[in-house]
CSV table of C-alpha atoms and ligand atoms in Angstrom, one decimal:
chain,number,residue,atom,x,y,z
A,1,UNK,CA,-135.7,-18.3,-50.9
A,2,UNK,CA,-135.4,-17.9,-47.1
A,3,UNK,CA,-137.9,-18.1,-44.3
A,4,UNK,CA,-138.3,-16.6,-41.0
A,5,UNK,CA,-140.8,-17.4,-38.8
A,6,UNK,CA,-141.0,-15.3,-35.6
A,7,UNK,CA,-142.4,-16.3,-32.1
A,8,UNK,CA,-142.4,-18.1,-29.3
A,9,UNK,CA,-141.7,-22.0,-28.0
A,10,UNK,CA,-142.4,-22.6,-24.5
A,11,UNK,CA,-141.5,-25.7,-22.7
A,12,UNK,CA,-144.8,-28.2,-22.7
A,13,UNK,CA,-146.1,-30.1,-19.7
A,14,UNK,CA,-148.1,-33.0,-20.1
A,15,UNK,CA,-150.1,-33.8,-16.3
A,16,UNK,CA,-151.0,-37.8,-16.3
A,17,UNK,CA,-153.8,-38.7,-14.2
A,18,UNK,CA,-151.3,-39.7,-11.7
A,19,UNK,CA,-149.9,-35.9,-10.9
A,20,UNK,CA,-147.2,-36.4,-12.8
A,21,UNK,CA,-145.9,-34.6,-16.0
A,22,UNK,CA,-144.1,-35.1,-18.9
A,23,UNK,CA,-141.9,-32.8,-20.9
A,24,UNK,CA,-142.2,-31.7,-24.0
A,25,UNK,CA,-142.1,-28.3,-26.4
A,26,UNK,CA,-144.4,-26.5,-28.1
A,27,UNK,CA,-145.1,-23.1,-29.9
A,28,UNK,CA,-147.3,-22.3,-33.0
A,29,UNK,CA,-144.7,-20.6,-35.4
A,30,UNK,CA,-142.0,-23.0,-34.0
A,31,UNK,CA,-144.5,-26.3,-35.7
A,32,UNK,CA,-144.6,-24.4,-38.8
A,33,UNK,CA,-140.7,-23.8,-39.1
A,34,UNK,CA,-140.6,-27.7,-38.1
A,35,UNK,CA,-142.2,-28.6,-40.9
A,36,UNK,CA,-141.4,-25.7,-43.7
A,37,UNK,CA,-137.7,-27.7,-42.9
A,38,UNK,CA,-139.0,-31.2,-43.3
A,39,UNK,CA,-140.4,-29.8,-46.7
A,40,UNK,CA,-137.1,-28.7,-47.9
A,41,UNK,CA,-137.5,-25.1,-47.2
A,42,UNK,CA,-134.4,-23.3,-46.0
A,43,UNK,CA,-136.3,-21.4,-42.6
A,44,UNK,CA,-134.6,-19.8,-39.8
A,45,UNK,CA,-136.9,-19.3,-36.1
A,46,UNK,CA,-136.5,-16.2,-34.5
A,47,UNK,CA,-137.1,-15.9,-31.2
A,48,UNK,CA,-135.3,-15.5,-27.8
A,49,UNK,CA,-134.9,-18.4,-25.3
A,50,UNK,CA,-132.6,-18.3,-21.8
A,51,UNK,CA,-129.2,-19.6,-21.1
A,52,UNK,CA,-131.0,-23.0,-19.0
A,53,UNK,CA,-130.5,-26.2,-19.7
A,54,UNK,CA,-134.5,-26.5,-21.9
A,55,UNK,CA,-133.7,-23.6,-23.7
A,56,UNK,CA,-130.3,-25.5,-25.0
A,57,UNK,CA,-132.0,-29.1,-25.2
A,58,UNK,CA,-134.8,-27.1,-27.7
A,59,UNK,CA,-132.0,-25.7,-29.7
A,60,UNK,CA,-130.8,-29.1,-30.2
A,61,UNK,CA,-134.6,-30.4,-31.6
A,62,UNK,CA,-134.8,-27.7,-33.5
A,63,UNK,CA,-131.0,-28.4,-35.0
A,64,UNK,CA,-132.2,-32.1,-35.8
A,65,UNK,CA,-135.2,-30.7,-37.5
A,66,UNK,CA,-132.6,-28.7,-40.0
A,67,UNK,CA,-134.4,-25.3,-38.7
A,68,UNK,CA,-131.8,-22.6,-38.9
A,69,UNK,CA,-130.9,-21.5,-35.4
A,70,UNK,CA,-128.5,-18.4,-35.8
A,71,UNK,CA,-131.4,-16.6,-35.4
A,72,UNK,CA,-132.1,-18.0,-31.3
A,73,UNK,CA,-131.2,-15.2,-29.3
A,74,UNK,CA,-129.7,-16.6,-25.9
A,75,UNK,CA,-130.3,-14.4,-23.2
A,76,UNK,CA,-128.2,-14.6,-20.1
A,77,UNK,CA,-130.6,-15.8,-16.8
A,78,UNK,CA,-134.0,-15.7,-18.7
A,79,UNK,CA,-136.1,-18.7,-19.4
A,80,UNK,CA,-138.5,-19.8,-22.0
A,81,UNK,CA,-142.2,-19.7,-21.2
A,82,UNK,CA,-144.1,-22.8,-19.7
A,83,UNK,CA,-147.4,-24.5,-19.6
A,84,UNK,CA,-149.4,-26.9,-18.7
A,85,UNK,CA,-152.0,-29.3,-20.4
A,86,UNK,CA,-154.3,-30.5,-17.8
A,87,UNK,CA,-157.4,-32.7,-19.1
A,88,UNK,CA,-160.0,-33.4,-17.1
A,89,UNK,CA,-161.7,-36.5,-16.4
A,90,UNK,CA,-164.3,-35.8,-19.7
A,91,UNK,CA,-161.0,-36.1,-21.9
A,92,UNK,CA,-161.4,-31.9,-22.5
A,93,UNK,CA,-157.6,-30.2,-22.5
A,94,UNK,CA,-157.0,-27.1,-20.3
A,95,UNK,CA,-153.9,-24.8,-20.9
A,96,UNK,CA,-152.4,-23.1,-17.9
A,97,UNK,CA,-149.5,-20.7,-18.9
A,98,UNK,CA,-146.3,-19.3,-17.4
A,99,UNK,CA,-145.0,-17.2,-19.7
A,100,UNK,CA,-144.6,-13.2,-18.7
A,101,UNK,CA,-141.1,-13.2,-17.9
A,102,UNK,CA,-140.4,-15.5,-21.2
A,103,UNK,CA,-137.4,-14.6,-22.9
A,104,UNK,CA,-139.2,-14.6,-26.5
A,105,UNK,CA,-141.2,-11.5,-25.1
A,106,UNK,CA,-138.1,-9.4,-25.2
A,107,UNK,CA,-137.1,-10.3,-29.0
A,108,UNK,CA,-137.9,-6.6,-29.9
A,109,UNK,CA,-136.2,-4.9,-26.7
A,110,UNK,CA,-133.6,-7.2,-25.5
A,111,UNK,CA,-130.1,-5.6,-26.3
A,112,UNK,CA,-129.5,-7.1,-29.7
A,113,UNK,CA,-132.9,-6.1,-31.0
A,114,UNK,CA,-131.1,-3.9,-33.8
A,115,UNK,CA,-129.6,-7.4,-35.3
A,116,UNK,CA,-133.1,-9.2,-35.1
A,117,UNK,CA,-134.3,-6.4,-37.0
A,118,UNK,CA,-131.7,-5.9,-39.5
A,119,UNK,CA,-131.7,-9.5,-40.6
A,120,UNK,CA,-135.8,-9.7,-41.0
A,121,UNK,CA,-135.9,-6.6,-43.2
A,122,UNK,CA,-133.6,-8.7,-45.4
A,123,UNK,CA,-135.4,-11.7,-45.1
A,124,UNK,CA,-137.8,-13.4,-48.3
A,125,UNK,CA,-140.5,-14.2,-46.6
A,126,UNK,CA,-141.4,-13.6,-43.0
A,127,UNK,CA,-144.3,-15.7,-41.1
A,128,UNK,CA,-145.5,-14.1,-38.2
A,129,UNK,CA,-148.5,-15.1,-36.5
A,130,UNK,CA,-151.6,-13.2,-33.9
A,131,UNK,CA,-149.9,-15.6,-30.9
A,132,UNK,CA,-146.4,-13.6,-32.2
A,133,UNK,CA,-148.1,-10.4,-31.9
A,134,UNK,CA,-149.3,-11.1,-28.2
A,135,UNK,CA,-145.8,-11.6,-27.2
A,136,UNK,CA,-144.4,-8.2,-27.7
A,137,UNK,CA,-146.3,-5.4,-26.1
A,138,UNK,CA,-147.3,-2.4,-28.2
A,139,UNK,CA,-143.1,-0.9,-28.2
A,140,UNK,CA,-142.2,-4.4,-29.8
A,141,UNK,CA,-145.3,-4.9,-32.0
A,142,UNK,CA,-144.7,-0.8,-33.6
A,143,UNK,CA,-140.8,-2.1,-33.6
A,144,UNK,CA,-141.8,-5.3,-35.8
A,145,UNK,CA,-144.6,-3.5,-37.7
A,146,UNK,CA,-141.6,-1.1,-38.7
A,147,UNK,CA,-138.8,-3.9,-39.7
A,148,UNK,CA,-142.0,-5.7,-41.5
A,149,UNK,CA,-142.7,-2.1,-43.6
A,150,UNK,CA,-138.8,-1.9,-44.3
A,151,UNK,CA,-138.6,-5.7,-45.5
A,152,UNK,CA,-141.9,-5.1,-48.0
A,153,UNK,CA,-140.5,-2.1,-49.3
A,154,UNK,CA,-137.6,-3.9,-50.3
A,155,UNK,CA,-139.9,-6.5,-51.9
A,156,UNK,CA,-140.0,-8.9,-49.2
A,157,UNK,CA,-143.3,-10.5,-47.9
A,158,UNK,CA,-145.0,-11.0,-45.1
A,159,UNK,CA,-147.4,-13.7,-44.2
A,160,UNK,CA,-149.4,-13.4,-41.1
A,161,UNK,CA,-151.6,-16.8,-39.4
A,162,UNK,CA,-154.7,-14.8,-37.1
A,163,UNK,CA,-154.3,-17.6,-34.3
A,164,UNK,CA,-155.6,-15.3,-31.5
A,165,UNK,CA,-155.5,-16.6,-28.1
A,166,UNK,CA,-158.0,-14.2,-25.7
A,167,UNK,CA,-155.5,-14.8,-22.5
A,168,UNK,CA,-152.4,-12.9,-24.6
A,169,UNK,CA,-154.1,-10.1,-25.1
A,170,UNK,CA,-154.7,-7.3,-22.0
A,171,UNK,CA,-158.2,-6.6,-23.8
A,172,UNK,CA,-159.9,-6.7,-27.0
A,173,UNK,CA,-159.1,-3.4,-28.0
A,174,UNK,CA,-155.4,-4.3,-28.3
A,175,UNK,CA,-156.0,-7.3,-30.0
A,176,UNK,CA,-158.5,-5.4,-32.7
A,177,UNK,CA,-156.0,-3.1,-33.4
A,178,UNK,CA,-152.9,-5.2,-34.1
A,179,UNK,CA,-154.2,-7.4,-36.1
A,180,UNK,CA,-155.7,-5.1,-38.6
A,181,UNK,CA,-152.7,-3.3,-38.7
A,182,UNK,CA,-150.8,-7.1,-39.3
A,183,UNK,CA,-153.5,-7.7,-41.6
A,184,UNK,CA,-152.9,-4.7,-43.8
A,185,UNK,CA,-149.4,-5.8,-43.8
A,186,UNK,CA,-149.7,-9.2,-44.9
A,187,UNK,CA,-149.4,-10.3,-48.4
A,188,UNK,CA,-150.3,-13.7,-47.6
A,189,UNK,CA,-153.2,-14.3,-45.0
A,190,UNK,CA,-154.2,-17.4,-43.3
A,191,UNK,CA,-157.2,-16.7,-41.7
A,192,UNK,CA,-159.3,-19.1,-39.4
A,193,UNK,CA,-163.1,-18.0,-39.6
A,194,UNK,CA,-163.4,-19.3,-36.0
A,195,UNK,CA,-160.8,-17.1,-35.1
A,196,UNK,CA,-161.9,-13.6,-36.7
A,197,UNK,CA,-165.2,-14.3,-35.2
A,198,UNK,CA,-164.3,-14.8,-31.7
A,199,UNK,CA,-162.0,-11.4,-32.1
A,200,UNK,CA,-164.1,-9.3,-34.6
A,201,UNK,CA,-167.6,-10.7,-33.7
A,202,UNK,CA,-169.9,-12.1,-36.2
A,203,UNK,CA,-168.7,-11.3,-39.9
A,204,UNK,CA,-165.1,-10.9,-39.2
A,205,UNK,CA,-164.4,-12.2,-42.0
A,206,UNK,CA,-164.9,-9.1,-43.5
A,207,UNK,CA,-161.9,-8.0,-41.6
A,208,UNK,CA,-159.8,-10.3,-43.9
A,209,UNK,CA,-161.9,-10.2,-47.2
A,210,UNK,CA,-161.1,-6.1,-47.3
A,211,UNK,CA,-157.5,-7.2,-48.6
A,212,UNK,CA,-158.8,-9.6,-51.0
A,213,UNK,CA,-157.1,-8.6,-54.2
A,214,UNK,CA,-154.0,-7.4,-52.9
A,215,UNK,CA,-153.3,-10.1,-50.5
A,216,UNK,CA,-153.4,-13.9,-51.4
A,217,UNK,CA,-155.4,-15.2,-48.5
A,218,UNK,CA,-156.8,-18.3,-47.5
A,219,UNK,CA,-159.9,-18.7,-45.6
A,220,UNK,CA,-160.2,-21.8,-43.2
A,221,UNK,CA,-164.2,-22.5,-42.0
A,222,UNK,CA,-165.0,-25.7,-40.4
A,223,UNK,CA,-168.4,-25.2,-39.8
A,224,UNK,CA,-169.0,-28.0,-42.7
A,225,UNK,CA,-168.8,-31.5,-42.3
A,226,UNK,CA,-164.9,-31.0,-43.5
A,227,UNK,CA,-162.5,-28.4,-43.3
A,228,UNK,CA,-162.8,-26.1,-46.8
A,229,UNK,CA,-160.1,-23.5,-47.3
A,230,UNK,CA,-161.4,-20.7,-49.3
A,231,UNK,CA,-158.5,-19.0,-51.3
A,232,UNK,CA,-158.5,-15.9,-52.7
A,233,UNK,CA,-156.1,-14.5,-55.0
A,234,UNK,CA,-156.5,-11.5,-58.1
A,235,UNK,CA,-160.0,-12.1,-58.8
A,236,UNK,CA,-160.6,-15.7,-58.2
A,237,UNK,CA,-162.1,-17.2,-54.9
A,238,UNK,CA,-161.8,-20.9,-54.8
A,239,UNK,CA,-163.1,-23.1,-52.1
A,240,UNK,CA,-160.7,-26.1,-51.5
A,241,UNK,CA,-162.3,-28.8,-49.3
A,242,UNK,CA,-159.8,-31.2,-47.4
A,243,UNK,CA,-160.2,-35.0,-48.0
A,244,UNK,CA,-161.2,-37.3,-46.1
A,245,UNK,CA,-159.3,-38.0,-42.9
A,246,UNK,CA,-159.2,-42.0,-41.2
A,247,UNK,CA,-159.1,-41.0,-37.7
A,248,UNK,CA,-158.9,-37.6,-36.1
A,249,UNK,CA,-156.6,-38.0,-32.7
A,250,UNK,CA,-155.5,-34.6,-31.9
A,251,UNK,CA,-155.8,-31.4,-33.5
A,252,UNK,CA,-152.9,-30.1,-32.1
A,253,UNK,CA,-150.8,-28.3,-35.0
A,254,UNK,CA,-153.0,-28.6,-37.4
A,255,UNK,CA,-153.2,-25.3,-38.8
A,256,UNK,CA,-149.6,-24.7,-38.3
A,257,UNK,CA,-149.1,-27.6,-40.2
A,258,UNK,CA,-151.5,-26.4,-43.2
A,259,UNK,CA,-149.7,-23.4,-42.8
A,260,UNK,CA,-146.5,-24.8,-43.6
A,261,UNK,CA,-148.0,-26.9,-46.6
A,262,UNK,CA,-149.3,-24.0,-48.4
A,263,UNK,CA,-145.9,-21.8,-48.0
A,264,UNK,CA,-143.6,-24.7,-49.2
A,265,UNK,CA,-145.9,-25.8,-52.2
A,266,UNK,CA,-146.3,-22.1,-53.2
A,267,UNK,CA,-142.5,-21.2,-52.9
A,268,UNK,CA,-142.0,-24.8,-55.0
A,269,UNK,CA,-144.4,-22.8,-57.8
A,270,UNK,CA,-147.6,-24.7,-57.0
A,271,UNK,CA,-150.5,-22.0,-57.8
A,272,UNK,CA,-152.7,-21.3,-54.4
A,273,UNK,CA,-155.2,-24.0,-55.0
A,274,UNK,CA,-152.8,-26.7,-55.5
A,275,UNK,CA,-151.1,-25.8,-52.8
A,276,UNK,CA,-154.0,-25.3,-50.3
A,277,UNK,CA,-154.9,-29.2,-51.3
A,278,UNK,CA,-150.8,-30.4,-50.7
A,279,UNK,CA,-151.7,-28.1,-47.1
A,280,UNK,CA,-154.7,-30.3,-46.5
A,281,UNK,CA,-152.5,-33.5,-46.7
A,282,UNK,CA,-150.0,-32.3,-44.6
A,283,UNK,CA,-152.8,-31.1,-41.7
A,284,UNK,CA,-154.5,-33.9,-42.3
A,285,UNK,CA,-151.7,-36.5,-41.6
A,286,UNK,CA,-150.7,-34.4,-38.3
A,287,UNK,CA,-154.6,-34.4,-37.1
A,288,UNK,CA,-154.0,-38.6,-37.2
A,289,UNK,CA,-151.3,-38.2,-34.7
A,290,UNK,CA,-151.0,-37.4,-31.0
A,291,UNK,CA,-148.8,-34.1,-30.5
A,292,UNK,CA,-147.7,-31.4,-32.9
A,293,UNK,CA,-145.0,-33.2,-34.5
A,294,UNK,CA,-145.5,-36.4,-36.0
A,295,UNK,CA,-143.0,-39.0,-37.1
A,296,UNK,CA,-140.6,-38.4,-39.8
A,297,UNK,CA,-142.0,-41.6,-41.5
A,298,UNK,CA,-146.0,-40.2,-41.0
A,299,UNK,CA,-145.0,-37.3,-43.6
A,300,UNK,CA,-147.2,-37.7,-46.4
A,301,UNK,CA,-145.7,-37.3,-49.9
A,302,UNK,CA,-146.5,-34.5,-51.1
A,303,UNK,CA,-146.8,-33.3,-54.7
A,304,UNK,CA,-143.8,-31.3,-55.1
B,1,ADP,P1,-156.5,-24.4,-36.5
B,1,ADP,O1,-157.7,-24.1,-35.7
B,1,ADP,O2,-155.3,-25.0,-35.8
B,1,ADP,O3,-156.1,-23.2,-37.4
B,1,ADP,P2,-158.1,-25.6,-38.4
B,1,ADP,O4,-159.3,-26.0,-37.7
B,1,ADP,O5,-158.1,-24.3,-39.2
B,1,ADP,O6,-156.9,-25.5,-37.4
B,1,ADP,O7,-157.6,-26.8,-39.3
B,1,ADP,C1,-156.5,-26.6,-40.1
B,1,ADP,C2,-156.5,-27.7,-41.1
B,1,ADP,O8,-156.4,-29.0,-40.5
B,1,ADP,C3,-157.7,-27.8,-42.0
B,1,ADP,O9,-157.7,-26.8,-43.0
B,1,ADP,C4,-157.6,-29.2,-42.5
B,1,ADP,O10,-156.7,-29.3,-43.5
B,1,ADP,C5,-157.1,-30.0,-41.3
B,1,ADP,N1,-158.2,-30.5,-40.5
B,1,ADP,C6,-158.6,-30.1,-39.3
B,1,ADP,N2,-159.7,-30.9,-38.9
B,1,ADP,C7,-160.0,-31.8,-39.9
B,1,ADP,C8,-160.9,-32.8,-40.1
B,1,ADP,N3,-161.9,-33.1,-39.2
B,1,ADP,N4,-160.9,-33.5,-41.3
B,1,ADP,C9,-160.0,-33.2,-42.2
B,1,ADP,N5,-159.0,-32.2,-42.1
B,1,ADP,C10,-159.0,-31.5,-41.0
């Protein structure tokens, strides 16, 4: 079983009270490659970073993490994207982006588009999420809709994650569009209820629940007082509520995380609600952390 997951890492600045920042990495599909690896799953990022000196030093975090990396395309005078987290004196976060000219943009168009392509159509199982959508304009999003069509009808999957991020998209309209047509070519949905209702307006979860029986999806709502992942699959519809948590210290990652959870407990032949619970445990062990990625030795053990 092999695992693509396609996006976008930019580089990650941290701004201290003091003015000055501190460097880090971060990207939504990149923290759920990170930890589909750490859970034994064999998962290669695909994306396009520069020929600079942070585009190299992520290759080499991403190597440590066992993500496959033949994948990275390295483009000659191009950067990865940037931003910065400012927070304010009330403790809230800001993000402030640099990313237009980001390599990862041109992972559809750049000259060895043709090889990205060929080698996701022969993929297992490709993760792609609404953030990955934004990146590619609507040439690269018809050019990855296409390679996604050509991997399913070879009996590949897709999974699609609906993080949508307003400031990626040039308007709604755009944003409507591509993700029902990523929707209707998911066969595994993760869905945040927060999300469809920001993009679709109230009841967009309706957008989701129209593939119900042909895709397995899980529903995240957090309106309770704890996360519950509804999962649907064939007939059934299952809520799964996440346990209790000690101490939430930063959210970051956390549905990238869950994300990862559920794929590697289902590709290890845990049924969806067993393996919505194991995604639980994982998110809930990143929420305890600062940052995305937690320690190696904060892993939860996980029941497969
Ligand atoms: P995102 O907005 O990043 O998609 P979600 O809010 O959907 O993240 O949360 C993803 C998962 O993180 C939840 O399904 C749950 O497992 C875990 N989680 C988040 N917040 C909490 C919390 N307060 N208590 C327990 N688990 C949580």
């Amino acid at each position: 079983m092999r695992v693509a997951c396609v996006g976008e890492c930019m580089v990650e600045l941290s701004e201290r009270p003091d003015g000055s920042l501190v460097r880090g990495f971060g990207g939504d599909t990149l923290n759920t490659a990170l930890y589909l690896a750490r859970l034994g799953v064999t998962v290669d990022y695909v994306t396009a970073l520069g020929d600079d000196p942070w585009s190299d030093a992520m290759v080499e975090a991403w190597g440590r993490e066992g993500i496959g990396l033949e994948r990275v395309r390295r483009l000659p005078g191009r950067m990865p994207g940037l931003y910065i987290i400012r927070t304010d004196d009330a403790g809230e976060r800001s993000f402030h982006y640099w990313r237009d000219s980001a390599a990862a943009r041109d992972l559809f168009s750049e000259p060895g588009a043709a090889e990205t392509r060929a080698a996701l159509e022969a993929d297992d199982l490709v993760y792609v999420s609404g953030i990955s959508l934004s990146l590619y304009g609507e040439a690269g999003r018809a050019a990855l809709a296409e390679t996604l069509a050509a991997l399913r009808a070879r009996g590949g999957r897709v999974a699609f994650d609906t993080n949508y991020r307003p400031r990626g998209w040039p308007d709604w309209e755009v944003a409507r569009a591509a993700f029902r047509a990523a929707l209707a070519q998911a066969d595994l949905i993760f869905a945040s209820v927060e999300d469809l209702d920001w993009l679709f307006g109230e009841a967009g979860d309706e957008e989701v629940l129209r593939h119900r029986g042909r895709a397995e999806i899980v529903l995240k709502t957090a309106d309770g007082p704890v996360p519950v992942a509804r999962v649907l699959h064939g007939t059934s519809d299952t809520k799964v509520p996440a346990g209790p948590v000690d101490r939430v210290v930063d959210t970051t990652a956390a549905g990238d995380s869950f994300a990862a959870g559920y794929l590697a407990a289902r590709i290890a032949g845990l049924a969806p609600e067993a393996a919505a619970a194991e995604a639980h445990r994982l998110a809930g062990a990143v929420i305890g952390h600062r940052g995305a990625v937690i320690p190696r030795e904060a892993m939860p053990a996980l029941a497969f």
